[in-house]
C-alpha positions as semicolon CSV with decimal commas, in nm:
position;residue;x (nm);y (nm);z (nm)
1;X;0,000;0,000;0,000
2;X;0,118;0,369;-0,092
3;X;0,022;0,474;0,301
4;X;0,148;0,412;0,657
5;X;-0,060;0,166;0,840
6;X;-0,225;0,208;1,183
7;X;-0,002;0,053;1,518
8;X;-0,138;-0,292;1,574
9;X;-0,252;-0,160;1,896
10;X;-0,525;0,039;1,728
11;X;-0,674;-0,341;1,584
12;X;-0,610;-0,474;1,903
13;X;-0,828;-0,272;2,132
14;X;-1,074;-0,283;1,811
15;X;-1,093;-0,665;1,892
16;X;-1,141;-0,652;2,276
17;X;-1,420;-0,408;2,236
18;X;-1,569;-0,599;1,967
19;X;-1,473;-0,949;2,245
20;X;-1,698;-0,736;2,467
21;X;-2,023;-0,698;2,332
22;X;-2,047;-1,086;2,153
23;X;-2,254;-1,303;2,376
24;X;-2,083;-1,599;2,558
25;X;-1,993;-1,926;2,354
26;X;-1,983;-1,721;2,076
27;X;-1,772;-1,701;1,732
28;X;-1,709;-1,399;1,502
29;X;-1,609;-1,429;1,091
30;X;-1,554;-1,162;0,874
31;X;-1,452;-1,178;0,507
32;X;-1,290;-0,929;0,301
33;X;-1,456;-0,811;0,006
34;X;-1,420;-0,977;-0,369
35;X;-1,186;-0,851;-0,611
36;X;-1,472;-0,719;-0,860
37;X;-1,474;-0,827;-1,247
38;X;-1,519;-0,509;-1,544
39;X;-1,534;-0,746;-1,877
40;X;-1,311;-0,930;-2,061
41;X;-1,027;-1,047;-1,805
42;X;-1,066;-0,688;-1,589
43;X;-1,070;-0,635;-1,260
44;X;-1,203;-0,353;-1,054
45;X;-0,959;-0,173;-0,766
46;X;-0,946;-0,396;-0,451
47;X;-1,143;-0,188;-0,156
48;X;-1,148;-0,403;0,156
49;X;-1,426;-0,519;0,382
50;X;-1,418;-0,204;0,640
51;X;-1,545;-0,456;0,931
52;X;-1,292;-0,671;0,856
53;X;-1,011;-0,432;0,794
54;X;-1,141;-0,233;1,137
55;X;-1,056;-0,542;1,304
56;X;-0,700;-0,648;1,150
57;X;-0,555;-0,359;0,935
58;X;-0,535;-0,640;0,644
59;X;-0,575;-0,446;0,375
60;X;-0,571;-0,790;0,106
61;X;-0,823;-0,993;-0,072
62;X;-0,914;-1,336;0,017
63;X;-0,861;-1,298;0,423
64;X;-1,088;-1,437;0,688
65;X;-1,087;-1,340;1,064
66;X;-1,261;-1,573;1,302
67;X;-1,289;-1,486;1,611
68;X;-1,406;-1,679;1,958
69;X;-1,309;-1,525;2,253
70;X;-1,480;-1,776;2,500
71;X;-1,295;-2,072;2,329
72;X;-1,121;-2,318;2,556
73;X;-0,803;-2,329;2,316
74;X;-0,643;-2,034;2,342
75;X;-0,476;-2,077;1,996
76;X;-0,869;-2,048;1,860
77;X;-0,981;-1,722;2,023
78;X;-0,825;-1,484;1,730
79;X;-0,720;-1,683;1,428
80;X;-0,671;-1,478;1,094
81;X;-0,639;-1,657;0,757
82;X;-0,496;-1,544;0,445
83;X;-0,417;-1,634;0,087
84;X;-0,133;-1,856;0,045
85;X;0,097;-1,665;-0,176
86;X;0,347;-1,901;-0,443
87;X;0,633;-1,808;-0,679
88;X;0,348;-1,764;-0,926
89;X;0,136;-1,464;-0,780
90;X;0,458;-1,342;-0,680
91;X;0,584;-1,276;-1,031
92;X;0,224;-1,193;-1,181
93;X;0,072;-1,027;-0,911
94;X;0,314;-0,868;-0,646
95;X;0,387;-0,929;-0,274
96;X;0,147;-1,049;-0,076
97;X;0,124;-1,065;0,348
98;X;0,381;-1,295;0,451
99;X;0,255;-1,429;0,812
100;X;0,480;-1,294;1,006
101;X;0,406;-0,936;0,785
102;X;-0,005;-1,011;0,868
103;X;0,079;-1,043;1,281
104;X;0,252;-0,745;1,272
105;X;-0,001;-0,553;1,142
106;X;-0,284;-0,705;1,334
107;X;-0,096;-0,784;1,638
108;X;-0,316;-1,156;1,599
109;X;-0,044;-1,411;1,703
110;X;-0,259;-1,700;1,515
111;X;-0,194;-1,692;1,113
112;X;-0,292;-1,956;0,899
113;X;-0,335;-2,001;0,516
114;X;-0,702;-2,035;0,402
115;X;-0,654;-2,405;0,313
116;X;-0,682;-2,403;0,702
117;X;-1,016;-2,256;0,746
118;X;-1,285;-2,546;0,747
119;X;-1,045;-2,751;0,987
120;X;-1,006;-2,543;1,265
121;X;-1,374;-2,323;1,213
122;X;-1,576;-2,704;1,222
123;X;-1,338;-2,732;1,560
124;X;-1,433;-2,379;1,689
125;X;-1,796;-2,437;1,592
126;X;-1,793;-2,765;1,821
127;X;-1,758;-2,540;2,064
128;X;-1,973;-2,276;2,006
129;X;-2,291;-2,216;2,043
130;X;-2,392;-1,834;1,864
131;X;-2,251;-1,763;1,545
132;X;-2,242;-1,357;1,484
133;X;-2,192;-1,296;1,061
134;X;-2,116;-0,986;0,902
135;X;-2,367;-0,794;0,615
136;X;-2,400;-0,452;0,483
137;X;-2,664;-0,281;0,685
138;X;-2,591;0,045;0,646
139;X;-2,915;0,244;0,558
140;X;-2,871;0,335;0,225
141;X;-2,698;0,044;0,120
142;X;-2,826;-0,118;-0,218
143;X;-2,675;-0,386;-0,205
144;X;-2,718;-0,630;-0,562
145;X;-2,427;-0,832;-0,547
146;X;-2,356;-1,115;-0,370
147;X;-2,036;-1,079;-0,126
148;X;-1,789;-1,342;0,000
149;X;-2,034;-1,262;0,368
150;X;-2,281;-1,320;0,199
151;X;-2,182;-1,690;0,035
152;X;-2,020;-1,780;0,364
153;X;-2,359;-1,688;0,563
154;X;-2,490;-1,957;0,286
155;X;-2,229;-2,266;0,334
156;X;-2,228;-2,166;0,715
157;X;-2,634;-2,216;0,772
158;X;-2,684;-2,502;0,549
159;X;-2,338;-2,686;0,749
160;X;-2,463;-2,588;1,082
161;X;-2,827;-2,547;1,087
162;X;-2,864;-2,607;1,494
163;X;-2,630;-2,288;1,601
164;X;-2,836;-1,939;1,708
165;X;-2,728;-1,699;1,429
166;X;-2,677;-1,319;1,508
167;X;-2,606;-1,004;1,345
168;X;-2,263;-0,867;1,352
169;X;-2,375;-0,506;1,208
170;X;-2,553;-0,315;1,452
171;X;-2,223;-0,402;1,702
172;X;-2,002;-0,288;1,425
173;X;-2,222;0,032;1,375
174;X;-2,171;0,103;1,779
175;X;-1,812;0,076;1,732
176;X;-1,711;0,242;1,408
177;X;-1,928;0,549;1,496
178;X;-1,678;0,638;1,783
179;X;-1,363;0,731;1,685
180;X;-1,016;0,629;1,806
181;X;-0,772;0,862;1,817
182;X;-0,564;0,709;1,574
183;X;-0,866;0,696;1,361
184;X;-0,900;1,091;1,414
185;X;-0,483;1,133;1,290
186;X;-0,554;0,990;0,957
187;X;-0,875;1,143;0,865
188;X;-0,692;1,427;0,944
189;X;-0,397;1,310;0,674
190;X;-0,692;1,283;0,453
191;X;-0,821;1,639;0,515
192;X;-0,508;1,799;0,492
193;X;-0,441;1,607;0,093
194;X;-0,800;1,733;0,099
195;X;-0,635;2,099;0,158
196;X;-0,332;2,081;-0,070
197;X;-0,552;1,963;-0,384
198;X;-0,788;2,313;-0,302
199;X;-0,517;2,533;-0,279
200;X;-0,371;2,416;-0,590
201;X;-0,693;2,471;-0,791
202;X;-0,752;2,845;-0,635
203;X;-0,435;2,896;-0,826
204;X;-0,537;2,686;-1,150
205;X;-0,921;2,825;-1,178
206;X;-1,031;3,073;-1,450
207;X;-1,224;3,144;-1,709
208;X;-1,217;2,868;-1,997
209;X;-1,045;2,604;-1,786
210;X;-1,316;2,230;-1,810
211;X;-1,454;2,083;-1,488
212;X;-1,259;1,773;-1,590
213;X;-0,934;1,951;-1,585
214;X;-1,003;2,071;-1,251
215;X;-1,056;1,708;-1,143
216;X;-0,698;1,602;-1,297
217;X;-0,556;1,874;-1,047
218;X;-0,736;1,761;-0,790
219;X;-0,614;1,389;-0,861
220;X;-0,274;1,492;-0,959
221;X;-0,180;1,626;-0,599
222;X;-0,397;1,369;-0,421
223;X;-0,191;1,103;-0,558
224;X;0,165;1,279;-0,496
225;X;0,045;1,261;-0,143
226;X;0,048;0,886;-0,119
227;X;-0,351;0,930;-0,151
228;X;-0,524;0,644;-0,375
229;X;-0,713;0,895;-0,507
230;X;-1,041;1,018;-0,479
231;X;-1,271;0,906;-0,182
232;X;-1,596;0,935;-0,393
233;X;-1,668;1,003;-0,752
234;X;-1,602;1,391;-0,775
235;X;-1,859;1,657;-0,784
236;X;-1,712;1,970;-0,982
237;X;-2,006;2,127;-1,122
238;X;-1,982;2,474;-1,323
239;X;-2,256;2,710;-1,314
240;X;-2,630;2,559;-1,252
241;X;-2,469;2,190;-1,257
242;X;-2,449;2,326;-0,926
243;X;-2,778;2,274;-0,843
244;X;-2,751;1,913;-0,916
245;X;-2,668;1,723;-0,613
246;X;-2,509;1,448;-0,736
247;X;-2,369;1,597;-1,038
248;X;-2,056;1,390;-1,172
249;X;-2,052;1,458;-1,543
250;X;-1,746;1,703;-1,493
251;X;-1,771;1,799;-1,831
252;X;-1,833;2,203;-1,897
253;X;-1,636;2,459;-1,965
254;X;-1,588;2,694;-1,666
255;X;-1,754;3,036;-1,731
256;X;-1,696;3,385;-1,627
257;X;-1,968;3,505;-1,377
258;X;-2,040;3,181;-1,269
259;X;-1,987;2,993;-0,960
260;X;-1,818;2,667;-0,924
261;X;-1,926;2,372;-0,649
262;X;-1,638;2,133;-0,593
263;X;-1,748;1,812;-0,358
264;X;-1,436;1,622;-0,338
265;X;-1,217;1,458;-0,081
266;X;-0,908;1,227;-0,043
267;X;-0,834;0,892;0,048
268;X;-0,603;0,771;0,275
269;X;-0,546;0,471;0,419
270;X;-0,882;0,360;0,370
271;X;-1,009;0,673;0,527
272;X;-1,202;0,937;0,387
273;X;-1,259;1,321;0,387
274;X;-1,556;1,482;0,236
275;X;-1,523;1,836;0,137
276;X;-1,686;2,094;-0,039
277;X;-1,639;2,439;-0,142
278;X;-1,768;2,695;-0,376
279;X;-1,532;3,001;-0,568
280;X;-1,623;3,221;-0,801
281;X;-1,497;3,137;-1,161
282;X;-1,310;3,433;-1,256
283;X;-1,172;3,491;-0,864
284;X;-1,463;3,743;-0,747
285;X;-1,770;3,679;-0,620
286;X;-2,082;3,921;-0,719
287;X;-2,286;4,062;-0,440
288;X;-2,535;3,828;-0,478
289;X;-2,325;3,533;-0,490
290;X;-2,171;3,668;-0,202
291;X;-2,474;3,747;0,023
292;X;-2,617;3,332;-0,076
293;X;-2,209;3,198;-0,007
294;X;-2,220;3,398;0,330
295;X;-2,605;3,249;0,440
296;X;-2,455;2,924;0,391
297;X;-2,169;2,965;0,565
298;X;-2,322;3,103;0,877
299;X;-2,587;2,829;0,853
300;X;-2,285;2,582;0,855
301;X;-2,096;2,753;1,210
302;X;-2,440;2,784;1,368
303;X;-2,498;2,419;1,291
304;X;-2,116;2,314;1,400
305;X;-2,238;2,439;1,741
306;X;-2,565;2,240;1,767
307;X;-2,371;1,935;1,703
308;X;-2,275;1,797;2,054
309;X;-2,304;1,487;2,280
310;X;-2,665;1,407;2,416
311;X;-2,794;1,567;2,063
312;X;-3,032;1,310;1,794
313;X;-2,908;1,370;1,442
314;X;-3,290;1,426;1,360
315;X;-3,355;1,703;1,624
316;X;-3,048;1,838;1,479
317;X;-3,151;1,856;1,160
318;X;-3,488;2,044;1,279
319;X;-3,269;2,268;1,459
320;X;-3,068;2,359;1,098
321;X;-3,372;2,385;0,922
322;X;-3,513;2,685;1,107
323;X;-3,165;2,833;1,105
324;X;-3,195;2,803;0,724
325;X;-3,566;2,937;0,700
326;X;-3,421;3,238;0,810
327;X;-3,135;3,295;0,607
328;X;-3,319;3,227;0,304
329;X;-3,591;3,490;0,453
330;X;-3,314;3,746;0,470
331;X;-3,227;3,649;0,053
332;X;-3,626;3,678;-0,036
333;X;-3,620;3,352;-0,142
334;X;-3,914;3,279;0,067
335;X;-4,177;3,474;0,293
336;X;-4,370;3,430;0,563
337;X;-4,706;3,321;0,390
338;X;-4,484;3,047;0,215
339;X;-4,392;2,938;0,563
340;X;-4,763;2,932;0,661
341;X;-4,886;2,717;0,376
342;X;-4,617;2,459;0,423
343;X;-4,612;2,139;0,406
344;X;-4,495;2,027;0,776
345;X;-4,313;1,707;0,594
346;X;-4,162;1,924;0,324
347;X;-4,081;2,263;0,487
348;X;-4,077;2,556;0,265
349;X;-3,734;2,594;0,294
350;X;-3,665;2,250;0,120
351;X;-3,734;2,405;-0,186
352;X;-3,376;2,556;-0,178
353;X;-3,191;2,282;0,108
354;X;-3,331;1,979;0,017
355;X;-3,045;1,716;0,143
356;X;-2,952;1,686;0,500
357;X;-2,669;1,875;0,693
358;X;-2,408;1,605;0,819
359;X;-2,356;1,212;0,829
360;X;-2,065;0,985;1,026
361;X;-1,762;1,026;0,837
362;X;-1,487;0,738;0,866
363;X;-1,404;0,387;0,679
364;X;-1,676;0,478;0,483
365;X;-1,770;0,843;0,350
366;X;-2,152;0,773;0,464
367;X;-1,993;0,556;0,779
368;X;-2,205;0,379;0,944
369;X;-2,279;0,473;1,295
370;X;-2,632;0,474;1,543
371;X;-2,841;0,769;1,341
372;X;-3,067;0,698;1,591
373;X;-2,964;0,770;1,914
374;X;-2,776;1,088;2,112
375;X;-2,421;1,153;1,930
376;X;-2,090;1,073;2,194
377;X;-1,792;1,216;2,198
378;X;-1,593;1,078;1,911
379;X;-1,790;1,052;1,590
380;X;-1,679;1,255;1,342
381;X;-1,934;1,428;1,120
382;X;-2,017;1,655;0,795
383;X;-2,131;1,977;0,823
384;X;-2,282;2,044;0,484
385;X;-2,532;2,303;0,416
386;X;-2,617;2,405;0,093
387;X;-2,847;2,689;-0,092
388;X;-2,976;2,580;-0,462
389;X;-3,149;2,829;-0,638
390;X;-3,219;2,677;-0,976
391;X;-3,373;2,989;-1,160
392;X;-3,103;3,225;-1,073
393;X;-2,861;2,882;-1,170
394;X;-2,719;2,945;-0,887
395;X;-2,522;2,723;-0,659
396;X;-2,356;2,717;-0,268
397;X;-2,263;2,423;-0,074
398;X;-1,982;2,457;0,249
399;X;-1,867;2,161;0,349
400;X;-1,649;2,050;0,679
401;X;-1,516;1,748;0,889
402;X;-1,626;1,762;1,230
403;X;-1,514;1,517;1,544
404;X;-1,753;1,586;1,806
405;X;-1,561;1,623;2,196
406;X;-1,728;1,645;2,519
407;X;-1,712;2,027;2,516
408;X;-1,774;2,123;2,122
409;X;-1,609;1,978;1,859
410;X;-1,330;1,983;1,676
411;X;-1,230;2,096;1,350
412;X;-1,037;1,883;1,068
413;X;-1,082;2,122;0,779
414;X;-0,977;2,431;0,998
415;X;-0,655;2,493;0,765
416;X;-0,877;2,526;0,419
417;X;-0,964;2,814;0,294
418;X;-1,372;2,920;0,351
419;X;-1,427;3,317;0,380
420;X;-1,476;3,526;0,095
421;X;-1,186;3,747;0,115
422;X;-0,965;3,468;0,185
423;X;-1,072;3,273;-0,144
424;X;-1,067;3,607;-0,379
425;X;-0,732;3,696;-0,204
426;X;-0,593;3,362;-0,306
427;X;-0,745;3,354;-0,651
428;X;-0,617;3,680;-0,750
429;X;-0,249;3,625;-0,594
């Protein structure tokens, strides 16, 4: 891998809090995620399982971790498996975890080769009596492909029928929503390639220059930074492609007057930032823009400071949309009698903020985490506010990386550029 791993310790305290909350008698697996075909003989980028590579720090197809912390053989309680690696795949395919390599970057003293798996898990079973398997449960998931969890939940029920069967998600959710602070470090490596790819395109930005060449310069300094790249498909939309949420096209020509929404963020290490900003094409912003960039932004600190432990993401997001009502008063956007007739399920002010403010930010760019329940000290959020006014083609999104502390929170994306004068300042250097 291009980054610096995690310390062992970090998968090692992942482990004993996972060890914690499995009921007695019971066994854990996890599988890491398929190598995904294109056509012909082509393969897509390996991603690993984040469970799984929460767990271990394996970051390598065709690995198992099974784990049993109530076993009665010690040498069964944390066993990780991995492909068996030959002369072969050496030449064709590249290094791959030696054991001793795979125990010092899980800190799991127990590392077998696959071909080991059914022997010692039909041992472990024997002496088990709740099996807890791994799915994708997160809330938005759509989920069409079958996954190595997915086959193994398969073999496993049809081999051992009589065995209570659990769900290995909602712990996982518990845990990955809080933060270590080794977790914390390299989202903040991630944020800060996040920083160096904006500053370069403040300086590369004008009139005439494509959305997609933007993107290369995004991509080019991502990757200099021992980033894999993007952490999500890129959202650099020109003009009213702004007002398209999910707008990935990247494919206009940058014009002067107009504003340009960049939603982008860099990977490292398997973790993820999620950024977005908004500068004027041609390095000033007109009042208007300015006056709908500066709502926005105080939307996004007022909603930075509603974000705090004891707090549900939903009375949150109640709390942000009468914030917003009012700043899109203040633009005329809206009035009063539109706030009267409104829907109560679709408040008036959807009309211009139609998304939601923030989601857990980690392994995954929508992480998983308890949406349901009061935040904790620890989870890392969004802060994303946004103000979409389609007939003016007009578009302003802000975008930071939160971690929430017992007092406030703290800010990941503090170093990158956000106020007006700031951003003209830089653009006009």
């Amino acid at each position: 891998m291009k980054y610096t791993p995690l310390p062992a310790d970090l998968y090692i305290r992942n482990r004993a809090k996972l060890a914690q909350k499995l009921a007695k008698n019971s066994v854990a697996v996890l599988n890491s995620n398929d190598i995904m075909p294109t056509n012909a003989d082509g393969t897509m980028k390996f991603r690993q399982n984040n469970d799984l590579f929460y767990l271990c720090g394996i970051d390598q197809e065709e690995t198992i971790l099974l784990l049993a912390p109530d076993c009665p053989n010690p040498a069964w309680r944390e066993v990780l498996f991995l492909r068996e690696t030959n002369e072969h795949i050496a030449i064709w395919e590249g290094h791959k975890y030696t054991k001793e390599e795979a125990e010092s970057a899980s800190g799991i003293k127990n590392i077998h080769w696959l071909a080991d798996f059914d022997l010692i898990f039909n041992s472990v079973m024997a002496l088990s009596e709740r099996v807890f398997l791994n799915t994708n449960e997160h809330l938005r998931a759509g989920v069409v492909v079958e996954t190595r969890d997915a086959r193994f939940i398969k073999s496993c029920k049809e081999r051992y029928p009589l065995h209570e069967y659990e769900r290995l998600a909602p712990i996982m959710h518990e845990l990955r929503g809080v933060k270590e602070q080794e977790e914390i470090d390299q989202l903040q490596i991630a944020c800060d390639i996040t920083e160096k790819g904006f500053r370069r395109i403040l300086n590369f930005v004008k009139p005439g220059v494509t959305e997609y060449e933007i993107e290369a310069e995004f991509l080019h300094e991502f990757v200099c930074r021992r980033s894999k790249g993007f952490a999500y498909e890129p959202i650099i939309a020109s003009g009213p492609a702004a007002c398209v949420l999910h707008y990935i096209e990247n494919n206009k020509v940058c014009q002067a007057g107009d504003l340009l929404l960049m939603d982008v963020g860099a990977e490292y290490g398997n973790y993820n930032a999620d950024m977005t900003r908004t500068i004027p094409v041609n390095g000033r912003f007109t009042d208007r823009q300015k006056a709908v960039y500066n709502a926005v932004l105080r939307v996004q600190r007022e909603a930075m400071n509603i974000l705090r432990p004891g707090v549900t993401i939903q009375d949150y997001h109640k709390e942000v949309g009468l914030i917003m009502q009012s700043e899109l008063l203040g633009l005329g956007l809206i009035d009063q009698t539109d706030i009267k007739n409104q829907d109560p399920n679709w408040p008036a002010y959807k009309k211009y903020f139609m998304h939601g403010t923030s989601h857990h930010l980690g392994l995954d760019v929508h992480d998983v985490g308890t949406m349901h329940y009061p935040i904790t000290a620890g989870m890392v959020f969004t802060v994303e506010p946004g103000i979409y006014i389609q007939e003016e083609g007009l578009g302003v999104r802000l975008e930071n990386d939160i971690v929430i502390k017992e007092n406030g929170y703290f800010d990941l994306m503090r170093n990158i550029p956000i106020e007006v004068e700031e951003i003209e300042e830089l653009m006009n250097a």
